[in-house]
Amino acid sequence: MRSMTKWCAAFLAMTMVGTATSDIHAENGVTDSKIILGQSCALKGPAAGLGQGMSTGLNVYFDKVNAAGGVNGRTIELKSLNDGYEPDRAEQTTKMLIENVKVFALIGEVGTPTSSVAVPIAEAAGVPFIGPFTGAEFLRNPYKPLVVNVRGSYYQEMERLAQYLVDEKGLDKIACFYQDDGYGRAGLSGINIALEKRGLKLVAEGTYKRNTTAINEGLSAIEGSQPQAVVMVGAYKPCAEFIKSAKTNANLKDAYFCNISFVGTKNLVSELGDAGDDKCLISQVVPYPWDESNGLVKEYTEAMKAAGKADDIGFISLEGYMVAKFFTEAMKKVDGEPTREKWLAAVSETGTFDLGGTVLEFGASDNQGMDKVFLSQVSGGKAIPLGSDSSVATAE
């Protein structure tokens, strides 16, 4: 904590020096030449791949826009601070971004437990909270005017997994392994709702502590039930450890292991190594990042390659790219001097944003742009669309 405090102090000192020499506009985060956005996310630690992926996608798009002259003469600058995927740090970094950096909005933040502390701070300051990398229900219901989601919800992801496991495969013994915090419990609630609709209940539950790979206790709590599938709500390292251990367990080795999108698909597949197979599934909330028949994906792929980020092409950086493009397209619709109120009004009044092969739709008291969920499976060291969901993955 001490090293983080020293680093943040140095960051703020540099930020304030830069601010003192710039032409600050009446609205926080807006100068005559810039729009400044903030991102609190995990850039280091066990969940670093998630924050780094979102940051990469956001920056690649903003850099592309800035190279073409920005939005109405203003470039977009992203300030990212590391919160380590810990709520107490997220509280500090969020306050720094709002109170010291004075950002126009928070964008692309990562995680449910971190968002749960960041959103009240943003709401109190009147700062928009845009495109977070989480499907938590509290960001959608009840409706929050300052929160604008791009991705589908965890409840929708769990419903799609239940459709596949129960409706399509006929399974009825499903367990849940989840992170013991708000994120894990959000996913747990989602799968419970989906199973209850089908007259089923989980046969077992197991947990692990956030930012650890201590999965043995959770695995022990689940193995005795001999589930046909384990729905997992966690980050890539602990979920990969669980799957690798389960593959050597007689009661679990033949089960399906089903993750939701937050797990970090590319990181999970890498961590799994030879343990990854076609019974390892991941639900997805963005198009397939290697399908260039989708206009948005083609644009994204070209931009990533041009930026020297070809190795970072994947679901997370694509989501960051989408969020950045959505923010920019809404900003283009703001008349006159940019304000937070005008930007939010542009979203609600425009309603539909076609990002080029992928459409976001917002409505009255509907602050979520996408509803589609599709499944992918691990095959040959990568994630590919699962069967009939290949059409969903590439659909507009």
PDB file of C-alpha atoms in Angstrom, residues 30-190:
ATOM      1  CA  VAL A  30     -12.365  19.299 -21.023  1.00  0.00           C
ATOM      2  CA  THR A  31      -9.807  21.805 -22.333  1.00  0.00           C
ATOM      3  CA  ASP A  32      -9.726  23.627 -25.640  1.00  0.00           C
ATOM      4  CA  SER A  33      -7.613  20.783 -27.016  1.00  0.00           C
ATOM      5  CA  LYS A  34      -8.413  17.669 -24.959  1.00  0.00           C
ATOM      6  CA  ILE A  35     -11.074  15.473 -23.403  1.00  0.00           C
ATOM      7  CA  ILE A  36      -9.583  13.610 -20.443  1.00  0.00           C
ATOM      8  CA  LEU A  37     -11.018  10.247 -19.362  1.00  0.00           C
ATOM      9  CA  GLY A  38     -10.106   8.062 -16.390  1.00  0.00           C
ATOM     10  CA  GLN A  39      -9.827   4.314 -15.944  1.00  0.00           C
ATOM     11  CA  SER A  40      -9.346   2.444 -12.672  1.00  0.00           C
ATOM     12  CA  CYS A  41      -8.455  -1.197 -13.310  1.00  0.00           C
ATOM     13  CA  ALA A  42      -6.048  -4.025 -12.558  1.00  0.00           C
ATOM     14  CA  LEU A  43      -2.809  -3.324 -14.388  1.00  0.00           C
ATOM     15  CA  LYS A  44      -0.710  -5.518 -12.100  1.00  0.00           C
ATOM     16  CA  GLY A  45      -1.362  -8.711 -10.144  1.00  0.00           C
ATOM     17  CA  PRO A  46      -3.345 -11.899 -10.851  1.00  0.00           C
ATOM     18  CA  ALA A  47      -6.069 -10.077 -12.824  1.00  0.00           C
ATOM     19  CA  ALA A  48      -3.702  -7.780 -14.756  1.00  0.00           C
ATOM     20  CA  GLY A  49      -4.605  -9.320 -18.117  1.00  0.00           C
ATOM     21  CA  LEU A  50      -8.155  -7.984 -17.762  1.00  0.00           C
ATOM     22  CA  GLY A  51      -7.203  -4.373 -17.115  1.00  0.00           C
ATOM     23  CA  GLN A  52      -4.379  -4.411 -19.632  1.00  0.00           C
ATOM     24  CA  GLY A  53      -6.703  -5.820 -22.292  1.00  0.00           C
ATOM     25  CA  MET A  54      -9.336  -3.136 -21.768  1.00  0.00           C
ATOM     26  CA  SER A  55      -6.707  -0.393 -21.624  1.00  0.00           C
ATOM     27  CA  THR A  56      -5.123  -1.598 -24.853  1.00  0.00           C
ATOM     28  CA  GLY A  57      -8.404  -1.621 -26.744  1.00  0.00           C
ATOM     29  CA  LEU A  58      -9.401   1.809 -25.464  1.00  0.00           C
ATOM     30  CA  ASN A  59      -6.040   3.382 -26.284  1.00  0.00           C
ATOM     31  CA  VAL A  60      -5.746   1.836 -29.751  1.00  0.00           C
ATOM     32  CA  TYR A  61      -9.074   3.375 -30.765  1.00  0.00           C
ATOM     33  CA  PHE A  62      -8.420   6.746 -29.140  1.00  0.00           C
ATOM     34  CA  ASP A  63      -4.957   6.907 -30.730  1.00  0.00           C
ATOM     35  CA  LYS A  64      -6.559   6.249 -34.104  1.00  0.00           C
ATOM     36  CA  VAL A  65      -9.101   9.035 -33.567  1.00  0.00           C
ATOM     37  CA  ASN A  66      -6.449  11.435 -32.316  1.00  0.00           C
ATOM     38  CA  ALA A  67      -4.216  10.764 -35.326  1.00  0.00           C
ATOM     39  CA  ALA A  68      -7.123  11.893 -37.511  1.00  0.00           C
ATOM     40  CA  GLY A  69      -7.565  15.138 -35.560  1.00  0.00           C
ATOM     41  CA  GLY A  70      -9.672  14.007 -32.600  1.00  0.00           C
ATOM     42  CA  VAL A  71     -13.326  14.928 -32.074  1.00  0.00           C
ATOM     43  CA  ASN A  72     -14.187  18.455 -33.183  1.00  0.00           C
ATOM     44  CA  GLY A  73     -10.564  19.438 -32.724  1.00  0.00           C
ATOM     45  CA  ARG A  74     -10.105  17.808 -29.329  1.00  0.00           C
ATOM     46  CA  THR A  75      -7.966  14.731 -28.753  1.00  0.00           C
ATOM     47  CA  ILE A  76      -9.055  12.087 -26.234  1.00  0.00           C
ATOM     48  CA  GLU A  77      -6.618  11.246 -23.458  1.00  0.00           C
ATOM     49  CA  LEU A  78      -6.986   8.235 -21.154  1.00  0.00           C
ATOM     50  CA  LYS A  79      -5.482   8.244 -17.659  1.00  0.00           C
ATOM     51  CA  SER A  80      -5.302   4.691 -16.263  1.00  0.00           C
ATOM     52  CA  LEU A  81      -4.543   3.902 -12.611  1.00  0.00           C
ATOM     53  CA  ASN A  82      -3.881   0.459 -11.144  1.00  0.00           C
ATOM     54  CA  ASP A  83      -6.343  -0.663  -8.467  1.00  0.00           C
ATOM     55  CA  GLY A  84      -5.104  -4.272  -8.399  1.00  0.00           C
ATOM     56  CA  TYR A  85      -8.721  -5.495  -8.614  1.00  0.00           C
ATOM     57  CA  GLU A  86      -9.170  -4.573  -4.941  1.00  0.00           C
ATOM     58  CA  PRO A  87     -12.080  -2.398  -3.742  1.00  0.00           C
ATOM     59  CA  ASP A  88     -10.053  -0.364  -1.220  1.00  0.00           C
ATOM     60  CA  ARG A  89      -7.560   0.620  -3.903  1.00  0.00           C
ATOM     61  CA  ALA A  90     -10.364   1.291  -6.377  1.00  0.00           C
ATOM     62  CA  GLU A  91     -11.861   3.760  -3.919  1.00  0.00           C
ATOM     63  CA  GLN A  92      -8.537   5.638  -3.802  1.00  0.00           C
ATOM     64  CA  THR A  93      -7.878   5.618  -7.536  1.00  0.00           C
ATOM     65  CA  THR A  94     -11.446   6.621  -8.375  1.00  0.00           C
ATOM     66  CA  LYS A  95     -11.260   9.606  -6.044  1.00  0.00           C
ATOM     67  CA  MET A  96      -7.870  10.583  -7.497  1.00  0.00           C
ATOM     68  CA  LEU A  97      -9.211  10.487 -11.040  1.00  0.00           C
ATOM     69  CA  ILE A  98     -12.292  12.527 -10.179  1.00  0.00           C
ATOM     70  CA  GLU A  99     -10.927  14.965  -7.591  1.00  0.00           C
ATOM     71  CA  ASN A 100      -7.316  15.457  -8.678  1.00  0.00           C
ATOM     72  CA  VAL A 101      -7.093  14.558 -12.356  1.00  0.00           C
ATOM     73  CA  LYS A 102     -10.620  15.931 -12.802  1.00  0.00           C
ATOM     74  CA  VAL A 103     -11.639  13.561 -15.590  1.00  0.00           C
ATOM     75  CA  PHE A 104     -14.669  14.096 -17.804  1.00  0.00           C
ATOM     76  CA  ALA A 105     -15.836  10.503 -17.266  1.00  0.00           C
ATOM     77  CA  LEU A 106     -14.725   7.086 -16.024  1.00  0.00           C
ATOM     78  CA  ILE A 107     -14.502   4.480 -18.763  1.00  0.00           C
ATOM     79  CA  GLY A 108     -13.630   0.810 -19.171  1.00  0.00           C
ATOM     80  CA  GLU A 109     -13.285   0.075 -15.477  1.00  0.00           C
ATOM     81  CA  VAL A 110     -12.792  -3.585 -14.582  1.00  0.00           C
ATOM     82  CA  GLY A 111     -14.660  -5.712 -12.066  1.00  0.00           C
ATOM     83  CA  THR A 112     -17.768  -5.979  -9.923  1.00  0.00           C
ATOM     84  CA  PRO A 113     -16.268  -5.453  -6.432  1.00  0.00           C
ATOM     85  CA  THR A 114     -14.269  -2.473  -7.676  1.00  0.00           C
ATOM     86  CA  SER A 115     -17.214  -0.974  -9.570  1.00  0.00           C
ATOM     87  CA  SER A 116     -19.397  -1.352  -6.474  1.00  0.00           C
ATOM     88  CA  VAL A 117     -17.234   1.198  -4.640  1.00  0.00           C
ATOM     89  CA  ALA A 118     -16.463   3.367  -7.677  1.00  0.00           C
ATOM     90  CA  VAL A 119     -20.018   3.973  -8.858  1.00  0.00           C
ATOM     91  CA  PRO A 120     -21.293   5.729  -5.695  1.00  0.00           C
ATOM     92  CA  ILE A 121     -18.255   8.028  -5.822  1.00  0.00           C
ATOM     93  CA  ALA A 122     -18.899   8.790  -9.491  1.00  0.00           C
ATOM     94  CA  GLU A 123     -22.606   9.371  -8.869  1.00  0.00           C
ATOM     95  CA  ALA A 124     -21.912  11.779  -6.004  1.00  0.00           C
ATOM     96  CA  ALA A 125     -19.634  13.779  -8.304  1.00  0.00           C
ATOM     97  CA  GLY A 126     -21.956  13.626 -11.329  1.00  0.00           C
ATOM     98  CA  VAL A 127     -19.361  11.733 -13.384  1.00  0.00           C
ATOM     99  CA  PRO A 128     -20.524   9.256 -16.072  1.00  0.00           C
ATOM    100  CA  PHE A 129     -19.438   5.628 -15.593  1.00  0.00           C
ATOM    101  CA  ILE A 130     -19.095   4.222 -19.106  1.00  0.00           C
ATOM    102  CA  GLY A 131     -18.591   0.729 -20.500  1.00  0.00           C
ATOM    103  CA  PRO A 132     -17.343  -1.139 -17.415  1.00  0.00           C
ATOM    104  CA  PHE A 133     -15.943  -4.632 -17.937  1.00  0.00           C
ATOM    105  CA  THR A 134     -18.530  -6.351 -15.746  1.00  0.00           C
ATOM    106  CA  GLY A 135     -22.022  -7.724 -16.254  1.00  0.00           C
ATOM    107  CA  ALA A 136     -23.154  -7.111 -12.669  1.00  0.00           C
ATOM    108  CA  GLU A 137     -26.874  -6.582 -12.280  1.00  0.00           C
ATOM    109  CA  PHE A 138     -26.554  -3.607  -9.891  1.00  0.00           C
ATOM    110  CA  LEU A 139     -25.173  -1.571 -12.822  1.00  0.00           C
ATOM    111  CA  ARG A 140     -28.406  -2.248 -14.716  1.00  0.00           C
ATOM    112  CA  ASN A 141     -31.169  -2.629 -12.148  1.00  0.00           C
ATOM    113  CA  PRO A 142     -32.283  -0.358 -10.679  1.00  0.00           C
ATOM    114  CA  TYR A 143     -31.587   2.032 -13.541  1.00  0.00           C
ATOM    115  CA  LYS A 144     -28.675   4.412 -12.936  1.00  0.00           C
ATOM    116  CA  PRO A 145     -28.671   7.471 -15.249  1.00  0.00           C
ATOM    117  CA  LEU A 146     -24.902   7.994 -14.996  1.00  0.00           C
ATOM    118  CA  VAL A 147     -24.010   4.360 -15.778  1.00  0.00           C
ATOM    119  CA  VAL A 148     -23.854   3.374 -19.442  1.00  0.00           C
ATOM    120  CA  ASN A 149     -23.168  -0.301 -20.167  1.00  0.00           C
ATOM    121  CA  VAL A 150     -22.060  -1.704 -23.506  1.00  0.00           C
ATOM    122  CA  ARG A 151     -21.888  -5.472 -22.780  1.00  0.00           C
ATOM    123  CA  GLY A 152     -24.610  -7.938 -21.831  1.00  0.00           C
ATOM    124  CA  SER A 153     -25.223  -8.931 -18.213  1.00  0.00           C
ATOM    125  CA  TYR A 154     -24.046 -11.916 -16.194  1.00  0.00           C
ATOM    126  CA  TYR A 155     -27.672 -12.996 -15.857  1.00  0.00           C
ATOM    127  CA  GLN A 156     -27.873 -13.192 -19.665  1.00  0.00           C
ATOM    128  CA  GLU A 157     -24.602 -15.130 -19.828  1.00  0.00           C
ATOM    129  CA  MET A 158     -25.845 -17.610 -17.233  1.00  0.00           C
ATOM    130  CA  GLU A 159     -29.129 -18.017 -19.073  1.00  0.00           C
ATOM    131  CA  ARG A 160     -27.235 -18.909 -22.263  1.00  0.00           C
ATOM    132  CA  LEU A 161     -25.088 -21.435 -20.400  1.00  0.00           C
ATOM    133  CA  ALA A 162     -28.213 -22.998 -18.872  1.00  0.00           C
ATOM    134  CA  GLN A 163     -29.807 -23.209 -22.311  1.00  0.00           C
ATOM    135  CA  TYR A 164     -26.831 -25.169 -23.570  1.00  0.00           C
ATOM    136  CA  LEU A 165     -26.219 -27.419 -20.556  1.00  0.00           C
ATOM    137  CA  VAL A 166     -29.830 -28.184 -19.638  1.00  0.00           C
ATOM    138  CA  ASP A 167     -31.974 -27.540 -22.703  1.00  0.00           C
ATOM    139  CA  GLU A 168     -29.522 -28.738 -25.360  1.00  0.00           C
ATOM    140  CA  LYS A 169     -27.362 -31.319 -23.557  1.00  0.00           C
ATOM    141  CA  GLY A 170     -29.947 -32.582 -21.059  1.00  0.00           C
ATOM    142  CA  LEU A 171     -27.714 -32.205 -17.988  1.00  0.00           C
ATOM    143  CA  ASP A 172     -29.264 -31.862 -14.541  1.00  0.00           C
ATOM    144  CA  LYS A 173     -26.305 -32.018 -12.113  1.00  0.00           C
ATOM    145  CA  ILE A 174     -24.639 -28.609 -12.198  1.00  0.00           C
ATOM    146  CA  ALA A 175     -22.300 -27.094  -9.592  1.00  0.00           C
ATOM    147  CA  CYS A 176     -20.902 -23.582  -9.222  1.00  0.00           C
ATOM    148  CA  PHE A 177     -17.347 -22.531  -8.360  1.00  0.00           C
ATOM    149  CA  TYR A 178     -17.174 -18.811  -7.670  1.00  0.00           C
ATOM    150  CA  GLN A 179     -15.070 -15.976  -6.320  1.00  0.00           C
ATOM    151  CA  ASP A 180     -16.203 -15.178  -2.785  1.00  0.00           C
ATOM    152  CA  ASP A 181     -17.225 -11.549  -3.312  1.00  0.00           C
ATOM    153  CA  GLY A 182     -19.774  -9.410  -5.165  1.00  0.00           C
ATOM    154  CA  TYR A 183     -18.652 -10.645  -8.572  1.00  0.00           C
ATOM    155  CA  GLY A 184     -18.881 -14.294  -7.662  1.00  0.00           C
ATOM    156  CA  ARG A 185     -22.226 -13.865  -5.951  1.00  0.00           C
ATOM    157  CA  ALA A 186     -23.598 -11.959  -8.967  1.00  0.00           C
ATOM    158  CA  GLY A 187     -22.790 -14.957 -11.149  1.00  0.00           C
ATOM    159  CA  LEU A 188     -24.105 -17.377  -8.544  1.00  0.00           C
ATOM    160  CA  SER A 189     -27.400 -15.510  -8.469  1.00  0.00           C
ATOM    161  CA  GLY A 190     -27.568 -15.640 -12.269  1.00  0.00           C
TER     162      GLY A 190
END
